[in-house]
Coordinates of C-alpha atoms and ligand atoms in Angstrom, one line a residue:
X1 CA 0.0 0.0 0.0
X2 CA 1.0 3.5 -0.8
X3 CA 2.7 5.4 2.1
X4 CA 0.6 8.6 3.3
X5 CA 3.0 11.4 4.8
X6 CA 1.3 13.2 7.7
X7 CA 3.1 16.4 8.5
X8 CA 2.2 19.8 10.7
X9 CA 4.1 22.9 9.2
X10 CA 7.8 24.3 9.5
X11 CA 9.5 25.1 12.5
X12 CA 7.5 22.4 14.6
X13 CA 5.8 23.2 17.6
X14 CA 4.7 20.9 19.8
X15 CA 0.9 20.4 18.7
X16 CA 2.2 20.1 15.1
X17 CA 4.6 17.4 15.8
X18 CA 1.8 15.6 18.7
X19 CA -1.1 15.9 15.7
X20 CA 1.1 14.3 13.7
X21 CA 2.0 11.1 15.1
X22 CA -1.7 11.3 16.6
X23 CA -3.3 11.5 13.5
X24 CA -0.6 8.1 12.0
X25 CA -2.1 6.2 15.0
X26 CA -5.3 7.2 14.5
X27 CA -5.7 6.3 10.9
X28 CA -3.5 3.0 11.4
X29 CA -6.2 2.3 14.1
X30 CA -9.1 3.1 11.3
X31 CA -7.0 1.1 8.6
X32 CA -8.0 2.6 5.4
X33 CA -4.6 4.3 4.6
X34 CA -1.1 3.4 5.3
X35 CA 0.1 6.6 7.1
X36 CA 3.4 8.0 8.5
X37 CA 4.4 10.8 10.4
X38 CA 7.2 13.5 9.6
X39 CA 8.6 16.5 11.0
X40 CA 9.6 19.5 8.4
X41 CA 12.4 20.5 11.1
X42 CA 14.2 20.6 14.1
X43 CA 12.0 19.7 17.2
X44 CA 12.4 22.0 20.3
X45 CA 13.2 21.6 23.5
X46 CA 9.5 21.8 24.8
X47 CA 8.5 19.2 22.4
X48 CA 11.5 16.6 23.3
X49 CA 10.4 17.1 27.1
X50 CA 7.3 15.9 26.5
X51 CA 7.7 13.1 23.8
X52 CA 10.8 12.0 26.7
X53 CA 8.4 11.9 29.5
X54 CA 5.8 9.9 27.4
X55 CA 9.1 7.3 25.8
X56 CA 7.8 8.5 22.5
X57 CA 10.5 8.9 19.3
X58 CA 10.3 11.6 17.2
X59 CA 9.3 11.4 13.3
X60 CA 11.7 11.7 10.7
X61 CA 12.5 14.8 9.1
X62 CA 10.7 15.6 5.2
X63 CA 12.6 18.0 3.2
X64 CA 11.0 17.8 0.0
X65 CA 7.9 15.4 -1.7
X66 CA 7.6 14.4 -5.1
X67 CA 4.4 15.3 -7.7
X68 CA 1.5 13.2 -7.1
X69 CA 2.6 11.9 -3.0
X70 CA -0.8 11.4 -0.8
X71 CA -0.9 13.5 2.2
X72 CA -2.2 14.4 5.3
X73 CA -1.9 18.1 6.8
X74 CA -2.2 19.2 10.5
X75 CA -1.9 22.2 12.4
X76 CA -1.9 24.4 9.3
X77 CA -3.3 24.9 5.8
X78 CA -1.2 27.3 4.1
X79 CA 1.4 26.0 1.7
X80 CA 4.2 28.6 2.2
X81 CA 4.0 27.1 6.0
X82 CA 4.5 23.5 4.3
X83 CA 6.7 21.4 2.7
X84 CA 8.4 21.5 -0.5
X85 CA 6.4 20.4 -3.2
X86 CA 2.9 20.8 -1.5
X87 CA 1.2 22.7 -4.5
X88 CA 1.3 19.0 -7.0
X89 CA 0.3 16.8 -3.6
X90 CA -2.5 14.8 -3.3
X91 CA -4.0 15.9 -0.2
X92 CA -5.8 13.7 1.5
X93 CA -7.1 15.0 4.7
X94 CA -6.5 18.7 6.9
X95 CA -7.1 18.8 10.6
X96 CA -6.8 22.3 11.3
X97 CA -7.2 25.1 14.0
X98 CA -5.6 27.9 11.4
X99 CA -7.5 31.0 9.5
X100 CA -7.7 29.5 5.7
X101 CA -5.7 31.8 2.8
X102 CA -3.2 30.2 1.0
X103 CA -4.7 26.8 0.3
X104 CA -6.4 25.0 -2.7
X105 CA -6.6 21.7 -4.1
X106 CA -7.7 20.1 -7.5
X107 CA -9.9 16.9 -5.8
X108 CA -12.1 16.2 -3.1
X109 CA -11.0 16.0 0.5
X110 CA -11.8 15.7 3.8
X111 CA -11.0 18.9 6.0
X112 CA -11.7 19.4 9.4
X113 CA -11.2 22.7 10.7
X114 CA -12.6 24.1 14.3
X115 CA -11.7 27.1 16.0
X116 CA -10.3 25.6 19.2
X117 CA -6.8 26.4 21.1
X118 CA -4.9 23.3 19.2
X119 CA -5.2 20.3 16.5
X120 CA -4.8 18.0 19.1
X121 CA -8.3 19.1 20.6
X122 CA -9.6 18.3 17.4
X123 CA -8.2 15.1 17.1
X124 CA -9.6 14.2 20.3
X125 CA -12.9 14.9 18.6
X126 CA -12.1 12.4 16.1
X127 CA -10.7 9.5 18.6
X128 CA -14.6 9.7 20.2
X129 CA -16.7 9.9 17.0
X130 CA -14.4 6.9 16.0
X131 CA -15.5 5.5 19.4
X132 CA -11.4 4.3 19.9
X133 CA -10.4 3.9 23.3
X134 CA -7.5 6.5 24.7
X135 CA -4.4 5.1 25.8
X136 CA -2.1 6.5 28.0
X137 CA 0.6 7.8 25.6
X138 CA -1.8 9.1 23.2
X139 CA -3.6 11.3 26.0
X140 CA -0.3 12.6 27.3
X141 CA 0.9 13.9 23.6
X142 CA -2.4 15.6 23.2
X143 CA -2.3 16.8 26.7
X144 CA 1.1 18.3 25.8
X145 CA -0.3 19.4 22.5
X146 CA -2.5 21.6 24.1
X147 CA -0.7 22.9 26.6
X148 CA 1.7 23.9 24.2
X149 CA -0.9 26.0 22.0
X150 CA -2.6 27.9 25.2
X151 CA -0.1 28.0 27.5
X152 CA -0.9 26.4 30.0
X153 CA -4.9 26.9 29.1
X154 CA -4.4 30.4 29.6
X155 CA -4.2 32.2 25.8
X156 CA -7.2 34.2 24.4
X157 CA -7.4 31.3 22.0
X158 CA -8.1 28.6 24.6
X159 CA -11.5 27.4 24.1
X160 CA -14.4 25.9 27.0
X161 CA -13.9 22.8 24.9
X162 CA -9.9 23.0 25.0
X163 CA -10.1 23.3 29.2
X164 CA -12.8 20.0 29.5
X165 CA -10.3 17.9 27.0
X166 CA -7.2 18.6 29.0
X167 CA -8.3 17.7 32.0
X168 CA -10.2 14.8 30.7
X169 CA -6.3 13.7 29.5
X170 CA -4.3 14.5 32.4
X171 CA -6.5 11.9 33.9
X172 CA -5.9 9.7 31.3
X173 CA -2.1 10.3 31.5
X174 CA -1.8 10.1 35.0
X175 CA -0.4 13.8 35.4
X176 CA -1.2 16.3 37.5
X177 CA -2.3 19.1 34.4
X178 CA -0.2 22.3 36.4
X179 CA 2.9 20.4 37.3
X180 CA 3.6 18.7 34.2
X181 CA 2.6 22.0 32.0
X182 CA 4.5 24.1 33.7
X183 CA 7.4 21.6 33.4
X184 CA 6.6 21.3 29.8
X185 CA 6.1 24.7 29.1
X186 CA 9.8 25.7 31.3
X187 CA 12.0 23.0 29.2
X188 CA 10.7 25.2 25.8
X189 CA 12.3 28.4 27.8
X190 CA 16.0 27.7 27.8
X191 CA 17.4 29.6 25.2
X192 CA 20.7 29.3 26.4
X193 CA 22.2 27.3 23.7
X194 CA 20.9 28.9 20.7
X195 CA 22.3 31.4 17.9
X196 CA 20.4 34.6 17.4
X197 CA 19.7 33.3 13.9
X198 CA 18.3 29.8 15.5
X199 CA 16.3 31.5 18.1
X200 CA 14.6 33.8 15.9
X201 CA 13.5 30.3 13.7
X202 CA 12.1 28.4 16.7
X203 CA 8.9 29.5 16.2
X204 CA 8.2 31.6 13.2
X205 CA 5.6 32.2 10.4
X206 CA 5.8 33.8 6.7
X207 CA 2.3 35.5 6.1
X208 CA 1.6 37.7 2.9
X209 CA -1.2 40.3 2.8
X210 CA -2.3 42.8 0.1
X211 CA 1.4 41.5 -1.4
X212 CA 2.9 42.7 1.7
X213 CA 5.1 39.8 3.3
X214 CA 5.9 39.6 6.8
X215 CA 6.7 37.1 9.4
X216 CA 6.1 36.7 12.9
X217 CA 8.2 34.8 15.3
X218 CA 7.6 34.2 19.0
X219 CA 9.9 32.6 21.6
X220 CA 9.0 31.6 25.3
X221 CA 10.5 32.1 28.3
X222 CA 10.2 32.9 31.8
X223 CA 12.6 36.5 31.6
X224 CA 11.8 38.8 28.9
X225 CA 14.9 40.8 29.9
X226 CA 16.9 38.0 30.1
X227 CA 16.2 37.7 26.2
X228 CA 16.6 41.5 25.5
X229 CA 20.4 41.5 26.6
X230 CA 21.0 40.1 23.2
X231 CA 18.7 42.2 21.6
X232 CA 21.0 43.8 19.2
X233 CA 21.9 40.8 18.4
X234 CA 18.9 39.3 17.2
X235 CA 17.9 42.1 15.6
X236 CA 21.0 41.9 13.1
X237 CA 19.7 38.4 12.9
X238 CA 16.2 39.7 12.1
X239 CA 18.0 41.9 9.4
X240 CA 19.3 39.0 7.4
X241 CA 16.5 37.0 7.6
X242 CA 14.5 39.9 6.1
X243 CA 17.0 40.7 3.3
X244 CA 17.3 36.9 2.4
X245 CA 13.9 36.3 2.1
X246 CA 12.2 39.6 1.6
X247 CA 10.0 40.3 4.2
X248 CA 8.7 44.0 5.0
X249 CA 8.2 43.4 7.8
X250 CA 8.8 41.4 10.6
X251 CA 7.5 41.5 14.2
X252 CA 9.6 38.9 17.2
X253 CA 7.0 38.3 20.3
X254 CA 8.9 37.5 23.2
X255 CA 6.6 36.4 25.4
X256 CA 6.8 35.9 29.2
X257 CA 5.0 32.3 29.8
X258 CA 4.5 33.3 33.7
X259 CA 2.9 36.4 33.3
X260 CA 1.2 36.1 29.9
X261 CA 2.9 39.2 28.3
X262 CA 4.9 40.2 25.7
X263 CA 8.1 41.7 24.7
X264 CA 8.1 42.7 20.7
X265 CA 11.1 43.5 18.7
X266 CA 9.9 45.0 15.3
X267 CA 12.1 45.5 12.0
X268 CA 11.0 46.8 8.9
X269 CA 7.9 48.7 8.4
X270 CA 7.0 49.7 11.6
X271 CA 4.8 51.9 11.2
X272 CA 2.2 49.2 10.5
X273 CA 2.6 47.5 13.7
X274 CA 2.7 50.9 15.5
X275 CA -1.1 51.6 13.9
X276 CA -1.9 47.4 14.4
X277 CA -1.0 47.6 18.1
X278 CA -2.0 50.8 19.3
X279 CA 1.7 51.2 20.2
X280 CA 4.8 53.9 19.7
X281 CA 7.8 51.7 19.3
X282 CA 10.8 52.7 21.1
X283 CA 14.6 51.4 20.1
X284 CA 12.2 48.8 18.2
X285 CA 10.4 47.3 21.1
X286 CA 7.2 47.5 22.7
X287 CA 6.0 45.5 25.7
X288 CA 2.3 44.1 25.5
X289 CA 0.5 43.5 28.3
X290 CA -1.6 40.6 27.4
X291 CA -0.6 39.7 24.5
X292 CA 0.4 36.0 23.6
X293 CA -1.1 34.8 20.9
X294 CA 0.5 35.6 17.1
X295 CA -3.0 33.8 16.0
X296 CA -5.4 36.0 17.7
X297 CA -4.1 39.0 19.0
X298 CA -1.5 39.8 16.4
X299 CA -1.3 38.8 12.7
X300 CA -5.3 39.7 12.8
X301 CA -4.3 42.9 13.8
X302 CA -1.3 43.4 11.5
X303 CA -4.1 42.1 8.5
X304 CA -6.3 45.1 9.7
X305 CA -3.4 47.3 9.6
X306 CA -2.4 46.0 5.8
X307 CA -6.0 46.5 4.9
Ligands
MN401 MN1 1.4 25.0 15.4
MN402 MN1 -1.7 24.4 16.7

């Protein structure tokens, strides 16, 4: 049978690389396609905590897939988030918690999308219309999953539905939900062994708007100022990511996981962020109290801005 690549986007996060491997057991379970699950980069630290603690291995890396390959996407639509060669795949399914804009196909498929706090929420959805029971490692990867996209259940984007399933795993998984997140969430904070240029890809995003590209990145941790001390740093970093791939504009959230705020350094053309955020940038930063989410609370408003 015909191997199915299941794959999240670039620069995996933690719900893209748990919806993955979810969604290959899952479907092995259901036995109608042959499935595998890949990784389109360099897992985190956050990530490798929590597929450790569960004695799960990571998927293999994808670079690049030929014309024609059958696929499965989750945790995001949009093919300049995917891999190489997603505009001639044969895309199977989409499980999906993203805003839809870059994304067409030339057959049928099935795509779930639901405006929840992660994939793995979704997926959960899935495991109980299929009626399959939960094991243990499977609940603690979608635990982690959604811990991961709400921080700790507490982003704007964390949903009634999000808070019931996570505690419903924990159970499941035999962890208590605060200490293990806050573990989880902590191992995702050490920055210490990174490059400017690595930390500024951990987490980061291409988005295009009225032709106008720009990219937001976000890193965790539990001192914004410990970040900032290398702030000239990154921002040469931030420079030479925007010349090589020309981006107008790009906006780093450094966000504070304890307090739920945010730190951003902004390049390019500020002035849009300034009129998106309400805010007067100074040496290129801003703090934003509140602000933690790049899905909700800030390429929205940067859209708005464009518009
Ligand atoms: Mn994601
Ligand atoms: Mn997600």
């Amino acid at each position: 049978m015909e191997e199915v690549k299941i794959f999240g986007h670039k620069n995996p996060d933690t719900d893209t690389i748990m919806s993955s491997l979810i969604l290959e057991g899952l479907e092995k379970t259901l036995g109608v396609y042959h499935t595998k699950a890949y990784k389109l980069g360099n897992i985190n630290k956050e990530t490798k905590y929590a597929l450790d603690y569960f004695g799960v291995k990571e998927p293999e890396l994808l670079e690049e897939i030929e014309e024609g390959t059958s696929v499965m996407m989750v945790d995001h639509n949009a093919f300049s988030q995917s891999v190489k060669g997603i505009e001639k795949a044969k895309i199977i399914r989409v499980v999906d918690h993203h805003k839809i804009s870059d994304f067409e196909t030339h057959e049928p498929l099935f795509y779930l999308a639901m405006p929840v706090g992660s994939t793995a929420t979704i997926l959960r959805e899935m495991f109980k219309v299929s009626g399959f029971q939960m094991d243990k490692i499977t609940a603690g990867l979608m635990l982690s999953a959604i811990i991961s996209d709400t921080l700790l259940l507490k982003s704007p984007t964390c949903t009634d539905k999000d808070k019931e399933v996570a505690n419903e795993l924990a159970e499941i998984a035999g962890v208590d939900l605060n200490t293990y997140g806050l573990a989880m969430l902590k191992a995702g904070t050490d920055l210490s062994d990174f490059t400017p240029d690595e930390l500024i890809n951990i987490d980061s995003k291409p988005f295009t708007t009225n032709g106008l590209k720009y990219q937001v990145a976000q890193v965790n941790t539990a001192s914004i100022e410990d970040v900032m001390k290398d702030k000239e740093k990154i921002e040469s970093a931030m420079n030479s990511f925007m010349q090589s791939n020309s981006i107008d504009l790009f906006v780093l959230m450094i966000t504070d996981i304890i307090e739920n705020n945010s730190q951003f350094i902004v390049l390019g053309k500020q002035e849009i962020a300034e009129k998106a955020f309400n805010i007067k940038l100074e040496n290129n930063t801003a703090f934003l109290k509140g602000v933690v989410s790049r899905k909700k609370q800030v390429v929205p408003n940067i859209d708005n801005a464009i518009v």
